[in-house]
Amino acid sequence: MASEPLLSVRDLRIAFDGVEVVRGLSFDLHPREVLAIVGESGAGKSLTARALLGMLPHGATATGTVRPDLSAERGRRIALVPQDALSALSPVHPVGDQLAAAVRSVARVPRKEARARAVAALDRVGIPDAARRARAYPHEFSGGMRQRAVIAMATINEPDVLVADEPTTALDEERRDQVLRVLAEQREAVGAALVLVTHDLDVVREHADRALVMYAGRLTELGPADEVLTRPLAPYTAGLLASLPEHARDRRLPTLPGTPPAPGTLPPGCAFAPRCPLAADDCHHEEPEPRPAEGRLTACHHWAELPHPAVELFRDQQHASS
Amino acid sequence: MPLLDVRDLVVRYGTVTAVDHVSFALEPGETLALNGPSGCGKSTTALAVLQIRRPASGEVRFEGQELTTLTEAELRPLRPHMQPVFQDPYGSLSPRHRIRDAVAEPLKVQGRWDTDSGPARVADLLDRVGLDPSYGDRRPHELSGGQCQRAGIARALASDPRLLVLDEPVSALDPSVRAGVLNLLADLQDELGLGYLFICHDRSVVRHFADRVIEMRDGRVSSP
């Protein structure tokens, strides 16, 4: 992309008690793009997103740079769309008051105007009779309406960057699509970029411009989402895709052998090597750095040797435990 | 004779009818999926099949035996044969029990525990679900989500069930872990001839895994 990046992350490392969980991650976020951070539990994707927001959990230490650092302007230039709308909203204040408070937290706006903006924001996300519903408490909203309300709250100050951490994990398909549609509409309306943390590859396919695949705290592959998902260049991405039921040829699904390494117990060399059918000697000695490959970045010594389609690599890998 | 035969099942919570005249049958070795959005009544149907939630009306026949008219005491000898596996692998195992004790518990409760052969039986069950028996010493928080779900399946198998009621058993798992657990369930079904009532909101998983699908909406079957 030719545009000047909105955010540049360089060599981000996040550690707990000296054990690195995110291990030197670099990427750019471009204006108005949707960047999905994909990976499985423990890959470091949520921590990466939280680092952008300056919301790392207690006990985490981060090094590296995020430029510009928007975390001081959280709520105004960068905002979180939380996963659990019920716990993100205060149970003891009307929803409209909470949105108005979000407006007044970043700008000197008269109460009345903040309230009017709150009602307008609820109306924009499709909450019927918004003026009346603004006076209701979160428990009086349905789950879908609450999710819309937190999207309204995240976008009310027209931030440059939205960060959504697994925004639809707890929802069924129908509500998932609805919430993502509202999120996409609001994102476009305010012109924000979106960092979308998810393990749902269907969501990535339908909603992301680019996908950053993470494994064991590192970048595995970064490129246009449709290319990454249709023609992965990293064996780990191929393994993830192979394990999807829609790619199954018979009842048994291909699986990745073994389990991801626990933080602090990384194998030497490439963290994925012990599970990788392509792994050779060099993989066990030297951790691959992300390098340009076919217009993307991939961190694999042997990406050029991947079969096509790459999911074939895992077809005979069916006897793993998780 | 079907393994499970449900006719005109109605379940109410107060004045709300959560399941409204649902009928289906399940053969041994078959997987029947209940699919539908949140609140459609699929989990309530599962609870009613297991007679955890007693239905307001309708019939639930397990291997030809009508369950809805049985007392708790009469149900007790049948319960081991129909076992649930739940969505949240951590929530369905006590955090204070070692995995080995969680798997042994059904045997003890059912009076089938033998101090000599019991530990080997537990080790067998763990091995059967793809867990190294050394995991028996661990507690749930020391296992990954997929390992925990395997332990939950081992616990269900301890009762020698013929029906597993699987309520979103892979919904909380990452894709590659999910694939492993689905493969395990497929293997167990092939070997043991288990019938699966498989509740799942993910259509791609349902299409892959189930022999037949019942779509539910607002408590009713919307497509057979």
XYZ file of C-alpha atoms in Angstrom:
546
model
C 0.000 0.000 0.000
C 1.343 3.383 -0.988
C -0.259 5.425 1.764
C 1.665 6.564 4.809
C 0.987 4.080 7.618
C -1.341 5.144 10.362
C 0.542 3.065 12.903
C 3.942 1.439 12.745
C 4.781 -1.352 15.158
C 8.453 -2.283 15.360
C 10.003 -5.154 17.260
C 7.185 -5.334 19.773
C 8.016 -7.693 22.608
C 5.735 -8.427 25.519
C 6.902 -10.470 28.479
C 5.554 -11.787 31.751
C 8.187 -12.432 34.416
C 10.892 -12.293 31.786
C 9.170 -14.862 29.555
C 8.433 -13.401 26.159
C 4.956 -14.059 24.815
C 5.140 -11.644 21.882
C 8.604 -12.003 20.399
C 9.596 -9.188 18.101
C 6.580 -8.285 16.004
C 6.673 -5.594 13.317
C 3.843 -4.454 11.085
C 2.134 -1.335 9.749
C -1.509 -0.403 9.889
C -2.744 1.670 6.968
C -5.550 4.219 7.021
C -9.008 2.682 6.628
C -7.772 -0.873 6.227
C -9.055 -3.900 8.085
C -6.093 -5.873 9.412
C -6.979 -9.224 10.922
C -4.616 -10.701 13.486
C -5.143 -14.439 13.220
C -3.838 -17.243 15.337
C -4.772 -19.711 18.000
C -5.007 -19.367 21.772
C -1.725 -18.185 23.214
C -0.252 -16.911 19.932
C -0.060 -13.382 21.359
C -2.696 -11.746 19.157
C -4.789 -10.257 21.957
C -1.706 -8.955 23.744
C -0.557 -7.293 20.529
C -3.923 -5.567 20.167
C -3.876 -4.535 23.808
C -0.403 -3.071 23.385
C -1.736 -0.733 20.679
C -4.365 0.460 23.133
C -1.942 0.775 26.059
C -4.124 -1.735 27.890
C -1.664 -4.511 28.685
C -2.575 -6.638 31.685
C -0.871 -6.151 35.014
C 2.575 -7.720 35.114
C 3.247 -7.416 31.389
C 6.302 -5.522 30.219
C 6.542 -4.298 26.657
C 9.499 -3.144 24.585
C 9.734 -1.973 21.010
C 7.876 0.905 19.450
C 4.382 1.748 18.351
C 4.410 5.014 16.386
C 2.508 7.160 16.818
C 1.562 6.098 20.300
C -2.177 6.628 20.322
C -2.752 4.975 23.650
C -2.692 8.328 25.458
C -5.641 9.311 23.282
C -7.598 6.162 23.820
C -11.280 6.821 23.302
C -10.558 9.629 20.878
C -8.058 8.414 18.277
C -8.022 4.703 19.118
C -10.873 2.741 20.649
C -11.652 -0.794 21.714
C -14.681 -2.774 20.620
C -14.892 -5.243 23.485
C -15.784 -8.904 23.170
C -18.187 -9.023 26.058
C -20.600 -6.121 25.791
C -22.302 -6.945 29.066
C -19.183 -6.601 31.164
C -17.936 -3.627 29.121
C -20.958 -1.549 30.052
C -21.686 -0.386 33.563
C -24.796 -2.108 34.884
C -25.799 0.882 37.025
C -25.920 3.643 34.407
C -28.276 4.071 31.462
C -26.643 3.170 28.148
C -27.122 6.686 26.747
C -25.380 8.237 29.764
C -22.395 5.958 29.197
C -22.114 7.022 25.570
C -22.479 10.682 26.556
C -19.733 10.213 29.143
C -17.506 8.811 26.392
C -18.079 12.017 24.398
C -17.370 14.262 27.367
C -14.285 12.289 28.357
C -12.387 13.559 25.318
C -13.915 16.978 24.596
C -15.599 19.838 26.395
C -19.097 19.308 25.166
C -22.231 20.526 26.939
C -24.216 17.731 28.569
C -27.192 18.266 26.354
C -25.160 18.011 23.193
C -23.321 14.923 24.436
C -26.669 13.301 25.125
C -27.904 14.196 21.652
C -24.769 12.653 20.144
C -25.287 9.515 22.201
C -28.843 9.152 20.915
C -27.687 9.772 17.345
C -24.954 7.141 17.717
C -27.419 4.556 19.019
C -29.721 5.412 16.145
C -26.882 4.941 13.633
C -26.219 1.386 14.804
C -29.869 0.540 14.299
C -31.258 0.658 17.808
C -34.961 1.349 17.368
C -36.491 4.307 19.214
C -32.994 5.410 20.253
C -34.103 8.432 22.290
C -36.120 6.201 24.572
C -33.694 3.274 24.582
C -30.850 5.610 25.586
C -32.489 5.825 29.006
C -32.520 2.025 29.401
C -29.929 0.030 31.349
C -27.682 -2.579 29.685
C -29.670 -5.485 31.148
C -32.746 -4.159 29.373
C -30.995 -4.565 26.011
C -30.823 -7.842 24.123
C -27.358 -9.304 23.541
C -27.310 -8.081 19.946
C -28.384 -4.587 20.956
C -25.711 -4.395 23.627
C -23.090 -5.374 21.067
C -24.347 -2.571 18.804
C -24.259 -0.147 21.721
C -20.578 -0.843 22.398
C -19.836 -0.386 18.697
C -21.656 2.962 18.906
C -19.555 3.831 21.934
C -16.260 2.870 20.276
C -17.033 4.935 17.180
C -18.755 7.920 18.809
C -15.580 10.042 18.882
C -14.631 9.099 15.330
C -11.302 7.421 16.107
C -8.626 6.687 13.498
C -8.145 3.143 14.766
C -10.623 0.638 16.084
C -9.403 -2.487 17.828
C -11.867 -5.367 18.069
C -10.743 -8.332 20.153
C -12.778 -11.415 19.192
C -15.903 -9.272 18.821
C -18.126 -12.158 17.746
C -16.736 -15.251 19.425
C -19.685 -15.723 21.755
C -22.325 -15.133 19.068
C -24.154 -17.495 16.749
C -23.668 -17.065 13.008
C -26.699 -14.902 12.477
C -25.797 -12.433 15.216
C -22.126 -12.611 14.250
C -22.895 -11.453 10.726
C -25.184 -8.744 12.033
C -22.595 -7.377 14.465
C -19.843 -7.451 11.842
C -22.071 -5.653 9.375
C -22.786 -2.898 11.901
C -19.099 -2.700 12.767
C -18.155 -2.420 9.081
C -20.766 0.293 8.473
C -19.651 2.360 11.439
C -15.982 1.884 10.608
C -16.575 3.176 7.117
C -18.739 6.039 8.374
C -15.975 7.354 10.636
C -13.139 6.362 8.265
C -11.268 4.311 10.835
C -8.845 1.457 10.325
C -9.713 -1.736 12.147
C -7.457 -4.224 13.881
C -9.583 -7.337 14.096
C -8.331 -10.044 16.429
C -9.973 -13.354 15.652
C -9.448 -17.072 15.337
C -12.436 -17.340 12.998
C -11.063 -17.670 9.481
C -14.516 -17.135 7.945
C -14.590 -13.718 9.539
C -11.140 -12.958 8.140
C -12.167 -14.038 4.648
C -15.264 -11.869 4.642
C -14.100 -8.779 6.474
C -10.333 -8.284 6.359
C -8.142 -6.556 3.764
C -4.954 -8.046 5.151
C -4.244 -10.917 7.495
C -1.368 -11.182 9.963
C -0.968 -14.795 11.048
C 0.771 -15.265 14.386
C 2.319 -18.360 15.895
C 4.084 -18.533 19.262
C 4.378 -14.753 19.512
C 5.832 -14.174 16.048
C 4.659 -13.128 12.631
C 4.223 -16.206 10.468
C 2.670 -14.622 7.438
C 1.288 -11.188 6.509
C -0.455 -10.355 3.282
C -3.747 -9.714 1.499
C -6.374 -11.744 3.357
C -7.808 -13.511 0.322
C -4.336 -14.585 -0.853
C -3.240 -15.748 2.585
C -6.405 -17.804 2.956
C -6.473 -19.270 -0.541
C -2.763 -19.759 -1.138
C -0.880 -19.700 2.143
C 2.891 -19.447 1.987
C 3.594 -20.501 5.564
C 3.119 -24.127 6.609
C 1.344 -23.067 9.802
C -1.270 -21.119 7.849
C -1.718 -24.125 5.577
C -2.248 -26.352 8.614
C -4.848 -24.017 10.066
C -6.732 -23.984 6.777
C -6.447 -27.742 6.353
C -8.156 -28.272 9.696
C -11.315 -26.421 8.608
C -14.262 -28.741 8.030
C -15.037 -27.158 4.664
C -11.734 -28.470 3.333
C -12.408 -32.006 4.502
C -12.423 -34.790 1.974
C -13.721 -37.435 4.318
C -14.898 -37.622 7.883
C -11.440 -37.370 9.362
C -10.037 -33.860 9.299
C -6.376 -33.138 8.746
C -4.873 -31.826 11.980
C -1.650 -30.201 13.028
C 0.461 -32.747 14.863
C 1.448 -31.875 18.425
C 0.629 -28.733 20.345
C 1.904 -25.141 20.280
C 4.917 -24.609 22.534
C 4.242 -23.063 25.924
C 5.885 -19.670 26.469
C 9.350 -20.133 27.849
C 9.680 -23.664 26.459
C 10.313 -22.786 22.841
C 12.272 -25.201 20.728
C 15.471 -23.919 19.128
C 15.003 -22.500 15.647
C 11.524 -22.100 14.191
C 8.843 -22.462 16.871
C 6.647 -24.369 14.413
C 9.365 -26.779 13.260
C 8.436 -29.676 15.607
C 4.934 -29.715 14.046
C 5.925 -28.934 10.487
C 6.017 -31.576 7.737
C 8.445 -29.389 5.767
C 10.915 -28.871 8.590
C 14.555 -29.463 7.655
C 17.798 -29.117 9.595
C 18.010 -25.350 9.274
C 14.502 -24.990 10.766
C 15.673 -26.581 13.990
C 18.620 -24.210 14.308
C 17.699 -20.836 12.946
C 14.465 -18.985 13.637
C 13.267 -17.573 10.295
C 12.746 -13.817 10.048
C 9.780 -12.451 8.087
C 10.944 -11.912 4.496
C 9.164 -10.630 1.406
C 7.706 -13.428 -0.699
C 5.286 -12.984 -3.560
C 4.143 -9.597 -2.297
C 3.713 -10.721 1.292
C 5.857 -11.378 4.311
C 6.453 -14.918 5.388
C 8.690 -16.299 8.090
C 9.560 -19.711 6.726
C 12.869 -21.023 5.360
C 11.056 -23.345 2.993
C 7.952 -21.487 1.834
C 8.919 -22.048 -1.794
C 8.651 -25.818 -1.252
C 5.012 -25.764 -0.156
C 2.852 -27.988 -2.357
C -0.167 -26.553 -4.145
C -2.680 -26.506 -2.729
C -0.731 -26.100 0.483
C -3.362 -27.828 2.612
C -2.178 -31.092 0.979
C 0.810 -30.870 3.281
C -1.382 -31.925 6.194
C -3.611 -34.474 4.476
C -1.804 -37.437 5.950
C -1.356 -35.735 9.313
C -4.410 -37.176 10.948
C -3.177 -38.764 14.121
C -2.419 -35.873 16.367
C -3.568 -35.042 19.822
C -4.461 -31.570 20.894
C -35.611 -49.760 17.212
C -34.147 -46.263 17.305
C -31.676 -45.466 20.059
C -33.588 -42.315 20.833
C -37.115 -41.459 19.782
C -38.452 -38.025 20.686
C -42.064 -37.168 19.921
C -43.917 -33.885 20.356
C -41.478 -32.690 22.992
C -42.622 -29.551 24.811
C -40.472 -27.817 27.429
C -41.577 -24.701 29.253
C -39.741 -22.267 31.474
C -42.593 -20.616 33.359
C -44.836 -19.198 30.683
C -42.175 -19.384 27.970
C -42.352 -22.385 25.660
C -38.700 -23.080 24.909
C -39.286 -26.283 22.952
C -42.525 -26.540 21.045
C -43.570 -29.959 19.706
C -40.182 -31.191 18.527
C -39.899 -34.743 17.182
C -36.909 -36.706 15.911
C -35.327 -40.120 16.090
C -31.706 -41.195 16.276
C -30.282 -44.591 15.341
C -27.262 -46.227 16.995
C -24.050 -45.093 15.318
C -25.756 -42.050 13.847
C -25.063 -38.355 14.357
C -28.072 -36.086 14.383
C -27.308 -32.380 14.633
C -29.555 -29.753 16.137
C -28.641 -26.470 14.516
C -30.066 -23.007 15.046
C -29.409 -19.553 16.505
C -29.004 -18.758 20.210
C -32.265 -19.224 22.053
C -33.835 -21.551 19.493
C -34.275 -24.301 22.082
C -31.556 -26.696 20.984
C -29.800 -26.902 24.356
C -33.119 -27.157 26.185
C -33.993 -30.066 23.907
C -30.731 -31.711 24.963
C -31.495 -31.209 28.645
C -34.975 -32.669 28.153
C -33.592 -35.718 26.325
C -31.302 -36.317 29.299
C -34.257 -35.712 31.637
C -32.241 -33.065 33.428
C -35.022 -30.648 32.524
C -38.305 -32.532 32.658
C -40.533 -31.800 29.648
C -44.050 -30.419 30.005
C -45.340 -33.000 27.552
C -44.247 -35.360 24.822
C -42.305 -38.596 24.764
C -38.613 -39.366 25.076
C -37.856 -43.024 24.395
C -34.355 -44.329 24.981
C -33.853 -47.806 23.536
C -37.607 -48.208 23.541
C -38.086 -47.169 27.140
C -40.243 -44.130 27.858
C -38.311 -41.811 30.184
C -40.755 -39.002 30.872
C -42.925 -41.106 33.175
C -40.034 -42.519 35.205
C -39.139 -41.312 38.690
C -35.609 -40.142 39.492
C -34.908 -43.495 41.125
C -36.138 -45.347 38.048
C -34.019 -43.162 35.784
C -30.834 -43.686 37.731
C -29.838 -47.057 36.219
C -30.438 -45.648 32.722
C -28.480 -42.420 33.115
C -25.025 -43.957 32.596
C -26.053 -44.945 29.075
C -26.820 -41.377 28.005
C -23.990 -39.014 28.802
C -23.578 -35.289 28.208
C -20.485 -33.474 26.958
C -20.679 -29.709 27.387
C -19.257 -26.678 25.624
C -16.988 -25.242 28.271
C -14.266 -27.808 28.881
C -13.068 -26.061 32.037
C -16.518 -25.432 33.450
C -17.563 -29.064 33.105
C -14.740 -30.433 35.257
C -14.244 -29.507 38.889
C -11.157 -27.282 39.175
C -10.231 -29.023 42.434
C -10.207 -32.579 41.139
C -7.343 -34.194 39.326
C -8.285 -35.438 35.869
C -7.889 -39.017 37.040
C -10.473 -38.496 39.812
C -12.877 -36.713 37.472
C -12.773 -39.682 35.092
C -13.068 -42.214 37.930
C -15.992 -40.441 39.594
C -18.800 -41.878 37.428
C -17.494 -45.387 38.090
C -17.464 -44.741 41.834
C -20.896 -43.129 41.845
C -22.309 -46.052 39.899
C -20.738 -48.555 42.278
C -18.545 -49.988 39.539
C -15.208 -48.931 40.970
C -12.719 -51.703 41.585
C -9.649 -50.583 43.510
C -7.480 -53.130 41.699
C -8.533 -52.598 38.104
C -9.959 -49.046 38.410
C -6.744 -47.068 37.910
C -5.890 -49.081 34.805
C -9.395 -48.467 33.468
C -8.931 -44.713 33.954
C -5.548 -44.843 32.224
C -7.199 -46.733 29.346
C -9.918 -44.118 29.036
C -7.398 -41.296 28.955
C -5.360 -43.131 26.368
C -8.536 -43.763 24.371
C -9.188 -40.005 24.075
C -5.595 -39.252 23.091
C -4.341 -38.056 26.481
C -1.159 -39.477 27.913
C -2.213 -41.158 31.198
C 0.277 -38.916 33.019
C -2.286 -36.136 32.481
C -4.372 -37.920 35.113
C -2.265 -36.220 37.775
C -3.101 -32.761 36.513
C -5.961 -30.437 37.317
C -8.127 -28.823 34.603
C -6.296 -25.478 34.630
C -3.070 -27.294 33.759
C -4.600 -28.569 30.515
C -5.315 -26.779 27.255
C -8.932 -26.365 26.166
C -8.673 -29.278 23.761
C -7.060 -31.551 26.335
C -9.743 -30.597 28.839
C -12.483 -31.436 26.364
C -10.836 -34.815 25.760
C -10.870 -35.407 29.534
C -14.586 -34.544 29.568
C -15.163 -37.106 26.818
C -13.145 -39.706 28.778
C -15.368 -39.053 31.778
C -18.481 -39.533 29.662
C -17.068 -42.788 28.245
C -16.401 -44.150 31.743
C -20.113 -44.933 32.024
C -20.121 -47.097 28.862
C -22.729 -44.849 27.229
C -24.670 -45.654 24.088
C -25.799 -42.065 23.523
C -23.666 -38.948 23.850
C -25.460 -35.628 24.009
C -22.829 -33.198 22.773
C -23.779 -29.590 23.486
C -21.464 -27.358 21.433
C -18.511 -29.639 22.223
C -16.042 -27.865 19.922
C -17.367 -24.302 19.897
C -14.816 -23.008 22.394
C -11.840 -24.586 20.589
C -9.354 -23.256 18.053
C -9.714 -24.682 14.532
C -6.784 -27.111 14.623
C -7.734 -28.333 18.095
C -11.357 -28.582 17.018
C -10.342 -30.851 14.138
C -8.598 -33.224 16.545
C -11.600 -33.451 18.873
C -13.998 -34.011 15.949
C -11.723 -36.786 14.674
C -11.720 -38.364 18.125
C -15.529 -38.269 18.263
C -15.707 -39.829 14.791
C -13.319 -42.634 15.821
C -15.218 -43.360 19.027
C -18.461 -43.531 17.114
C -17.004 -45.948 14.569
C -15.580 -48.196 17.243
C -18.305 -48.105 19.849
C -21.376 -47.507 17.677
C -22.378 -44.513 19.789
C -25.340 -42.365 18.815
C -24.614 -38.630 18.910
C -27.113 -35.877 19.481
C -24.862 -33.059 18.342
C -25.808 -29.519 19.201
C -23.838 -26.956 17.279
C -24.429 -23.496 15.874
C -21.552 -23.677 13.362
C -22.951 -24.730 10.012
C -19.641 -25.797 8.480
C -18.972 -28.136 11.400
C -22.512 -29.508 11.242
C -22.321 -30.137 7.505
C -19.056 -31.958 7.939
C -19.843 -34.019 11.000
C -23.546 -34.859 11.084
C -25.424 -37.545 9.170
C -28.639 -35.541 9.463
C -29.465 -32.016 10.564
C -32.542 -30.605 12.215
C -32.831 -26.845 12.011
C -34.539 -25.208 14.954
C -35.935 -21.725 15.392
C -38.084 -20.280 18.182
C -38.440 -23.683 19.793
C -39.718 -25.410 16.678
C -38.212 -27.555 13.990
C -37.929 -25.257 10.985
C -36.617 -27.903 8.609
C -36.451 -31.661 9.048
